[in-house]
Amino acid sequence: MTSSPRSGFDRTAIRLVRVLMQPGRAVVAVMRRLPFGSYELRCALDLFPRPHYAYGVQQAAELARRLGVDRISVVEFGVAGGAGLVEMCRQARLATAATGVRIDVYGFDTGEGLPKPTDYRDLPYIWREGDFSMDVEALHARLPEAHLVLGNITDTVAEFLDDRRPAPIGFVSVDVDFYSSTAAALRIFAGDHKYFLPRVFCYLDDTVGDDDQILHNDYVGELRAIREFNEANETLKIAPINGLRHKRAVPAPWNDNIVALHRFDHPDYGRYVGRPDSQTELPL
């Protein structure tokens, strides 16, 4: 939601200037339409429509494979219309085919759009009650393999691990807009280590907004919830993957939204997962 919608001409002009300033975007946009390359190559070159989901699911599946875990879960907080969950399911199928790791997909949502903002921390000057509603029946019909968890996130998160007993969670996307909802979603990480890989890849959508009055900072919204989570937990820390933008063949804005949950006292945290062909003896 934006407070001053731009005209169609304005939006087109802005997109054109972005392409001219970053011509690599145009190359990637064309390549996405061409059916070539392996799954791994298409992940590496951002050739999927939601490259952050491709990255998170692939990395989680690969970590599981190296740890000898044959089944994992991936989670989306904030399903809304469902396009993201559709793509997450597709990425799960592709990652399973590439790694052999089976992947269960869970989507959390109220089912009724955003709840009423609690206070200033929920950015009520941007988000309104009822925004991002869902057609539950249509989504169920389109995503028979996904597990929808509907209701107030505070309640559903509290019951989820004990009730569903999911395979270890390896990737989580959080796009619930509010501070209060993000804080509730992050409470899932307080669960037993058996429900998680030692490092959980995360995509945090609402840490960077567009340039139309959305002023994310450490005192409101997702960023505040993350800061408070880290302050409250000694051996659980949510941290950026430093330099990710420079490691990628195609640097992109979504790189800045990727973090990892480190479970430092997880029994598998210290297990070696480097490639067996890694060159560790360097010549003189």
mmCIF file of C-alpha atoms in Angstrom:
data_model
loop_
_atom_site.group_PDB
_atom_site.id
_atom_site.type_symbol
_atom_site.label_atom_id
_atom_site.label_comp_id
_atom_site.label_asym_id
_atom_site.label_seq_id
_atom_site.Cartn_x
_atom_site.Cartn_y
_atom_site.Cartn_z
ATOM 1 C CA MET A 1 0.000 0.000 0.000
ATOM 2 C CA THR A 2 1.288 3.465 -0.871
ATOM 3 C CA SER A 3 -0.099 6.836 0.106
ATOM 4 C CA SER A 4 0.270 8.521 -3.306
ATOM 5 C CA PRO A 5 -0.207 6.094 -6.226
ATOM 6 C CA ARG A 6 1.864 6.984 -9.263
ATOM 7 C CA SER A 7 0.402 7.112 -12.758
ATOM 8 C CA GLY A 8 1.055 4.306 -15.215
ATOM 9 C CA PHE A 9 3.429 6.579 -17.143
ATOM 10 C CA ASP A 10 5.387 7.405 -13.993
ATOM 11 C CA ARG A 11 5.792 3.746 -13.080
ATOM 12 C CA THR A 12 6.945 2.873 -16.599
ATOM 13 C CA ALA A 13 9.433 5.748 -16.624
ATOM 14 C CA ILE A 14 10.883 4.691 -13.272
ATOM 15 C CA ARG A 15 11.285 1.088 -14.441
ATOM 16 C CA LEU A 16 12.976 2.273 -17.643
ATOM 17 C CA VAL A 17 15.463 4.441 -15.757
ATOM 18 C CA ARG A 18 16.262 1.558 -13.411
ATOM 19 C CA VAL A 19 17.027 -0.663 -16.403
ATOM 20 C CA LEU A 20 19.231 2.020 -17.957
ATOM 21 C CA MET A 21 21.088 2.514 -14.672
ATOM 22 C CA GLN A 22 21.413 -1.247 -14.102
ATOM 23 C CA PRO A 23 21.421 -2.934 -17.537
ATOM 24 C CA GLY A 24 22.017 -6.317 -15.919
ATOM 25 C CA ARG A 25 18.372 -6.291 -14.825
ATOM 26 C CA ALA A 26 17.247 -6.337 -18.455
ATOM 27 C CA VAL A 27 19.530 -9.275 -19.241
ATOM 28 C CA VAL A 28 18.155 -11.265 -16.305
ATOM 29 C CA ALA A 29 14.559 -10.398 -17.256
ATOM 30 C CA VAL A 30 15.119 -11.781 -20.765
ATOM 31 C CA MET A 31 16.956 -14.877 -19.511
ATOM 32 C CA ARG A 32 14.100 -15.716 -17.133
ATOM 33 C CA ARG A 33 11.872 -16.298 -20.149
ATOM 34 C CA LEU A 34 14.290 -18.738 -21.779
ATOM 35 C CA PRO A 35 14.014 -22.431 -20.805
ATOM 36 C CA PHE A 36 17.675 -23.244 -20.339
ATOM 37 C CA GLY A 37 20.087 -24.205 -17.610
ATOM 38 C CA SER A 38 20.024 -26.555 -14.658
ATOM 39 C CA TYR A 39 18.113 -25.860 -11.468
ATOM 40 C CA GLU A 40 21.367 -24.881 -9.761
ATOM 41 C CA LEU A 41 22.285 -22.471 -12.564
ATOM 42 C CA ARG A 42 18.859 -20.845 -12.578
ATOM 43 C CA CYS A 43 19.110 -20.352 -8.805
ATOM 44 C CA ALA A 44 22.586 -18.864 -9.131
ATOM 45 C CA LEU A 45 21.517 -16.411 -11.851
ATOM 46 C CA ASP A 46 18.210 -15.321 -10.243
ATOM 47 C CA LEU A 47 16.194 -16.792 -13.102
ATOM 48 C CA PHE A 48 13.186 -17.690 -10.973
ATOM 49 C CA PRO A 49 10.395 -15.130 -10.393
ATOM 50 C CA ARG A 50 11.083 -15.041 -6.627
ATOM 51 C CA PRO A 51 14.840 -15.573 -6.451
ATOM 52 C CA HIS A 52 14.865 -15.081 -2.674
ATOM 53 C CA TYR A 53 12.624 -18.136 -2.306
ATOM 54 C CA ALA A 54 14.766 -20.118 -4.737
ATOM 55 C CA TYR A 55 17.860 -19.212 -2.717
ATOM 56 C CA GLY A 56 16.363 -19.952 0.694
ATOM 57 C CA VAL A 57 14.800 -23.282 -0.242
ATOM 58 C CA GLN A 58 17.882 -24.427 -2.163
ATOM 59 C CA GLN A 59 20.264 -23.504 0.650
ATOM 60 C CA ALA A 60 18.086 -25.220 3.249
ATOM 61 C CA ALA A 61 17.819 -28.398 1.181
ATOM 62 C CA GLU A 62 21.553 -28.460 0.518
ATOM 63 C CA LEU A 63 22.387 -27.980 4.197
ATOM 64 C CA ALA A 64 20.006 -30.811 5.063
ATOM 65 C CA ARG A 65 21.606 -33.063 2.451
ATOM 66 C CA ARG A 66 25.075 -32.448 3.851
ATOM 67 C CA LEU A 67 23.835 -33.147 7.367
ATOM 68 C CA GLY A 68 22.135 -36.361 6.284
ATOM 69 C CA VAL A 69 18.625 -35.018 7.003
ATOM 70 C CA ASP A 70 16.193 -36.520 4.495
ATOM 71 C CA ARG A 71 13.161 -34.305 5.163
ATOM 72 C CA ILE A 72 12.759 -30.632 6.082
ATOM 73 C CA SER A 73 10.083 -27.955 6.334
ATOM 74 C CA VAL A 74 9.918 -24.463 4.854
ATOM 75 C CA VAL A 75 7.571 -21.818 6.232
ATOM 76 C CA GLU A 76 5.934 -18.648 4.940
ATOM 77 C CA PHE A 77 4.516 -16.186 7.468
ATOM 78 C CA GLY A 78 2.102 -13.893 5.623
ATOM 79 C CA VAL A 79 0.449 -15.761 2.758
ATOM 80 C CA ALA A 80 -2.025 -13.043 1.658
ATOM 81 C CA GLY A 81 -3.066 -13.713 -1.964
ATOM 82 C CA GLY A 82 -0.949 -16.843 -2.105
ATOM 83 C CA ALA A 83 1.432 -16.143 -5.004
ATOM 84 C CA GLY A 84 4.441 -16.510 -2.720
ATOM 85 C CA LEU A 85 3.261 -19.832 -1.319
ATOM 86 C CA VAL A 86 2.640 -21.126 -4.852
ATOM 87 C CA GLU A 87 6.250 -20.315 -5.719
ATOM 88 C CA MET A 88 7.535 -21.800 -2.456
ATOM 89 C CA CYS A 89 5.804 -25.079 -3.322
ATOM 90 C CA ARG A 90 7.368 -25.049 -6.778
ATOM 91 C CA GLN A 91 10.809 -24.385 -5.344
ATOM 92 C CA ALA A 92 10.305 -27.214 -2.861
ATOM 93 C CA ARG A 93 9.602 -29.634 -5.716
ATOM 94 C CA LEU A 94 12.646 -28.455 -7.660
ATOM 95 C CA ALA A 95 14.939 -28.653 -4.629
ATOM 96 C CA THR A 96 13.703 -32.149 -3.817
ATOM 97 C CA ALA A 97 14.446 -33.293 -7.362
ATOM 98 C CA ALA A 98 17.957 -31.813 -7.139
ATOM 99 C CA THR A 99 18.941 -32.974 -3.644
ATOM 100 C CA GLY A 100 16.678 -35.882 -2.743
ATOM 101 C CA VAL A 101 15.567 -34.031 0.407
ATOM 102 C CA ARG A 102 11.782 -34.077 0.820
ATOM 103 C CA ILE A 103 10.270 -30.706 1.720
ATOM 104 C CA ASP A 104 7.011 -29.872 3.492
ATOM 105 C CA VAL A 105 5.555 -26.383 2.962
ATOM 106 C CA TYR A 106 3.621 -24.469 5.641
ATOM 107 C CA GLY A 107 1.885 -21.115 5.262
ATOM 108 C CA PHE A 108 0.748 -19.011 8.242
ATOM 109 C CA ASP A 109 -1.879 -16.301 7.867
ATOM 110 C CA THR A 110 -4.880 -14.889 9.685
ATOM 111 C CA GLY A 111 -7.000 -15.713 6.642
ATOM 112 C CA GLU A 112 -8.694 -12.321 7.055
ATOM 113 C CA GLY A 113 -6.002 -9.805 6.144
ATOM 114 C CA LEU A 114 -4.011 -7.698 8.563
ATOM 115 C CA PRO A 115 -5.345 -7.428 12.122
ATOM 116 C CA LYS A 116 -5.832 -4.066 13.793
ATOM 117 C CA PRO A 117 -2.471 -2.377 14.484
ATOM 118 C CA THR A 118 -1.538 -2.512 18.166
ATOM 119 C CA ASP A 119 0.330 0.792 18.408
ATOM 120 C CA TYR A 120 2.942 2.913 16.600
ATOM 121 C CA ARG A 121 5.304 -0.072 16.415
ATOM 122 C CA ASP A 122 2.982 -1.683 13.855
ATOM 123 C CA LEU A 123 3.353 1.306 11.492
ATOM 124 C CA PRO A 124 -0.369 2.187 11.341
ATOM 125 C CA TYR A 125 0.497 5.138 9.105
ATOM 126 C CA ILE A 126 1.210 2.576 6.351
ATOM 127 C CA TRP A 127 -0.713 -0.615 7.174
ATOM 128 C CA ARG A 128 -4.475 -0.856 7.724
ATOM 129 C CA GLU A 129 -6.683 -3.503 9.257
ATOM 130 C CA GLY A 130 -7.936 -5.833 6.520
ATOM 131 C CA ASP A 131 -5.102 -5.195 4.046
ATOM 132 C CA PHE A 132 -3.860 -8.279 2.133
ATOM 133 C CA SER A 133 -6.931 -10.478 2.481
ATOM 134 C CA MET A 134 -7.036 -14.085 1.277
ATOM 135 C CA ASP A 135 -9.423 -16.284 -0.696
ATOM 136 C CA VAL A 136 -8.982 -19.354 1.488
ATOM 137 C CA GLU A 137 -10.994 -21.783 -0.650
ATOM 138 C CA ALA A 138 -9.231 -20.789 -3.871
ATOM 139 C CA LEU A 139 -5.832 -21.138 -2.227
ATOM 140 C CA HIS A 140 -6.653 -24.573 -0.826
ATOM 141 C CA ALA A 141 -7.708 -25.669 -4.301
ATOM 142 C CA ARG A 142 -4.524 -24.388 -5.911
ATOM 143 C CA LEU A 143 -2.131 -25.652 -3.236
ATOM 144 C CA PRO A 144 -3.203 -29.125 -2.174
ATOM 145 C CA GLU A 145 0.350 -29.982 -1.101
ATOM 146 C CA ALA A 146 0.807 -26.933 1.169
ATOM 147 C CA HIS A 147 -0.273 -26.896 4.800
ATOM 148 C CA LEU A 148 -2.191 -23.692 5.605
ATOM 149 C CA VAL A 149 -2.120 -22.659 9.268
ATOM 150 C CA LEU A 150 -4.864 -20.061 9.685
ATOM 151 C CA GLY A 151 -5.630 -17.864 12.670
ATOM 152 C CA ASN A 152 -3.972 -15.312 14.911
ATOM 153 C CA ILE A 153 -0.227 -15.911 14.595
ATOM 154 C CA THR A 154 0.284 -15.574 18.339
ATOM 155 C CA ASP A 155 -2.005 -18.567 18.861
ATOM 156 C CA THR A 156 -1.024 -20.694 15.872
ATOM 157 C CA VAL A 157 2.727 -20.373 16.479
ATOM 158 C CA ALA A 158 2.341 -21.380 20.118
ATOM 159 C CA GLU A 159 0.609 -24.629 19.113
ATOM 160 C CA PHE A 160 2.382 -25.421 15.854
ATOM 161 C CA LEU A 161 5.440 -27.443 16.853
ATOM 162 C CA ASP A 162 3.741 -29.673 19.397
ATOM 163 C CA ASP A 163 0.614 -30.179 17.285
ATOM 164 C CA ARG A 164 2.153 -30.624 13.827
ATOM 165 C CA ARG A 165 5.593 -32.014 14.785
ATOM 166 C CA PRO A 166 7.121 -30.758 11.531
ATOM 167 C CA ALA A 167 10.313 -31.987 9.936
ATOM 168 C CA PRO A 168 13.264 -29.695 10.790
ATOM 169 C CA ILE A 169 12.634 -26.165 9.542
ATOM 170 C CA GLY A 170 15.325 -24.899 7.164
ATOM 171 C CA PHE A 171 13.871 -21.762 5.557
ATOM 172 C CA VAL A 172 11.433 -19.162 6.844
ATOM 173 C CA SER A 173 9.961 -16.155 5.043
ATOM 174 C CA VAL A 174 8.478 -13.432 7.250
ATOM 175 C CA ASP A 175 6.189 -10.913 5.546
ATOM 176 C CA VAL A 176 3.619 -9.939 8.161
ATOM 177 C CA ASP A 177 4.283 -6.168 8.127
ATOM 178 C CA PHE A 178 3.618 -5.483 11.834
ATOM 179 C CA TYR A 179 6.040 -5.466 14.740
ATOM 180 C CA SER A 180 3.556 -7.420 16.853
ATOM 181 C CA SER A 181 2.994 -10.110 14.220
ATOM 182 C CA THR A 182 6.716 -10.441 13.514
ATOM 183 C CA ALA A 183 7.490 -10.799 17.215
ATOM 184 C CA ALA A 184 4.852 -13.543 17.398
ATOM 185 C CA ALA A 185 6.247 -15.312 14.326
ATOM 186 C CA LEU A 186 9.800 -15.269 15.678
ATOM 187 C CA ARG A 187 8.646 -17.116 18.794
ATOM 188 C CA ILE A 188 8.586 -20.267 16.702
ATOM 189 C CA PHE A 189 12.386 -20.270 16.986
ATOM 190 C CA ALA A 190 12.132 -20.890 20.735
ATOM 191 C CA GLY A 191 11.148 -24.491 19.992
ATOM 192 C CA ASP A 192 13.233 -27.600 20.505
ATOM 193 C CA HIS A 193 16.318 -28.039 18.314
ATOM 194 C CA LYS A 194 14.821 -31.188 16.784
ATOM 195 C CA TYR A 195 12.429 -28.970 14.841
ATOM 196 C CA PHE A 196 15.176 -26.927 13.171
ATOM 197 C CA LEU A 197 18.322 -27.200 11.142
ATOM 198 C CA PRO A 198 21.256 -25.661 13.035
ATOM 199 C CA ARG A 199 21.188 -22.662 10.703
ATOM 200 C CA VAL A 200 17.839 -21.532 9.339
ATOM 201 C CA PHE A 201 17.845 -19.315 6.262
ATOM 202 C CA CYS A 202 15.330 -16.473 6.512
ATOM 203 C CA TYR A 203 13.867 -13.853 4.211
ATOM 204 C CA LEU A 204 12.620 -10.767 6.071
ATOM 205 C CA ASP A 205 10.477 -8.739 3.700
ATOM 206 C CA ASP A 206 9.656 -5.674 5.765
ATOM 207 C CA THR A 207 13.141 -4.473 6.590
ATOM 208 C CA VAL A 208 13.362 -2.413 3.391
ATOM 209 C CA GLY A 209 10.335 -0.691 1.869
ATOM 210 C CA ASP A 210 9.768 1.418 -1.207
ATOM 211 C CA ASP A 211 10.453 5.144 -1.231
ATOM 212 C CA ASP A 212 6.884 6.263 -0.538
ATOM 213 C CA GLN A 213 6.737 7.117 3.176
ATOM 214 C CA ILE A 214 7.719 3.627 4.407
ATOM 215 C CA LEU A 215 10.494 4.456 6.857
ATOM 216 C CA HIS A 216 11.714 1.185 8.366
ATOM 217 C CA ASN A 217 14.012 1.545 11.358
ATOM 218 C CA ASP A 218 15.157 -0.304 14.482
ATOM 219 C CA TYR A 219 12.351 1.122 16.634
ATOM 220 C CA VAL A 220 9.314 -0.133 14.716
ATOM 221 C CA GLY A 221 8.185 -3.046 12.584
ATOM 222 C CA GLU A 222 10.214 -6.130 11.735
ATOM 223 C CA LEU A 223 13.537 -4.535 12.604
ATOM 224 C CA ARG A 224 12.439 -3.830 16.165
ATOM 225 C CA ALA A 225 11.149 -7.392 16.569
ATOM 226 C CA ILE A 226 14.467 -8.798 15.329
ATOM 227 C CA ARG A 227 16.481 -6.566 17.649
ATOM 228 C CA GLU A 228 14.399 -7.580 20.651
ATOM 229 C CA PHE A 229 14.666 -11.258 19.709
ATOM 230 C CA ASN A 230 18.454 -11.058 19.625
ATOM 231 C CA GLU A 231 18.575 -9.169 22.915
ATOM 232 C CA ALA A 232 16.399 -11.791 24.612
ATOM 233 C CA ASN A 233 18.307 -14.869 23.405
ATOM 234 C CA GLU A 234 21.891 -15.732 24.240
ATOM 235 C CA THR A 235 22.362 -18.725 21.937
ATOM 236 C CA LEU A 236 19.825 -17.898 19.220
ATOM 237 C CA LYS A 237 20.781 -15.020 16.954
ATOM 238 C CA ILE A 238 19.328 -13.657 13.735
ATOM 239 C CA ALA A 239 22.163 -12.151 11.712
ATOM 240 C CA PRO A 240 22.795 -10.939 8.153
ATOM 241 C CA ILE A 241 24.833 -13.060 5.764
ATOM 242 C CA ASN A 242 27.602 -10.529 5.390
ATOM 243 C CA GLY A 243 28.660 -9.856 1.822
ATOM 244 C CA LEU A 244 25.899 -11.935 0.225
ATOM 245 C CA ARG A 245 25.358 -9.303 -2.456
ATOM 246 C CA HIS A 246 29.031 -9.614 -3.451
ATOM 247 C CA LYS A 247 28.956 -13.424 -3.465
ATOM 248 C CA ARG A 248 26.079 -13.591 -5.932
ATOM 249 C CA ALA A 249 26.620 -13.638 -9.691
ATOM 250 C CA VAL A 250 23.670 -11.247 -9.982
ATOM 251 C CA PRO A 251 23.656 -8.763 -7.072
ATOM 252 C CA ALA A 252 20.074 -7.792 -6.275
ATOM 253 C CA PRO A 253 18.102 -5.837 -3.656
ATOM 254 C CA TRP A 254 16.663 -9.021 -2.107
ATOM 255 C CA ASN A 255 20.164 -9.981 -0.972
ATOM 256 C CA ASP A 256 19.808 -7.398 1.809
ATOM 257 C CA ASN A 257 16.663 -9.109 3.135
ATOM 258 C CA ILE A 258 18.325 -12.487 3.680
ATOM 259 C CA VAL A 259 19.514 -13.412 7.163
ATOM 260 C CA ALA A 260 20.175 -16.629 9.057
ATOM 261 C CA LEU A 261 19.013 -17.832 12.435
ATOM 262 C CA HIS A 262 22.017 -19.337 14.211
ATOM 263 C CA ARG A 263 21.230 -21.957 16.860
ATOM 264 C CA PHE A 264 24.646 -22.004 18.481
ATOM 265 C CA ASP A 265 23.890 -24.802 20.949
ATOM 266 C CA HIS A 266 22.183 -27.024 18.364
ATOM 267 C CA PRO A 267 23.903 -30.449 18.474
ATOM 268 C CA ASP A 268 24.686 -30.199 14.742
ATOM 269 C CA TYR A 269 25.835 -26.581 14.690
ATOM 270 C CA GLY A 270 29.516 -27.569 14.694
ATOM 271 C CA ARG A 271 29.243 -30.445 12.214
ATOM 272 C CA TYR A 272 31.453 -29.939 9.169
ATOM 273 C CA VAL A 273 29.394 -29.335 6.025
ATOM 274 C CA GLY A 274 32.073 -28.095 3.629
ATOM 275 C CA ARG A 275 32.341 -29.578 0.168
ATOM 276 C CA PRO A 276 34.378 -32.794 0.105
ATOM 277 C CA ASP A 277 36.416 -31.442 -2.816
ATOM 278 C CA SER A 278 37.316 -28.192 -1.029
ATOM 279 C CA GLN A 279 40.953 -27.220 -1.582
ATOM 280 C CA THR A 280 42.449 -26.826 1.905
ATOM 281 C CA GLU A 281 46.141 -27.410 1.185
ATOM 282 C CA LEU A 282 47.474 -24.385 -0.615
ATOM 283 C CA PRO A 283 50.683 -24.496 -2.672
ATOM 284 C CA LEU A 284 53.687 -22.400 -1.726
#
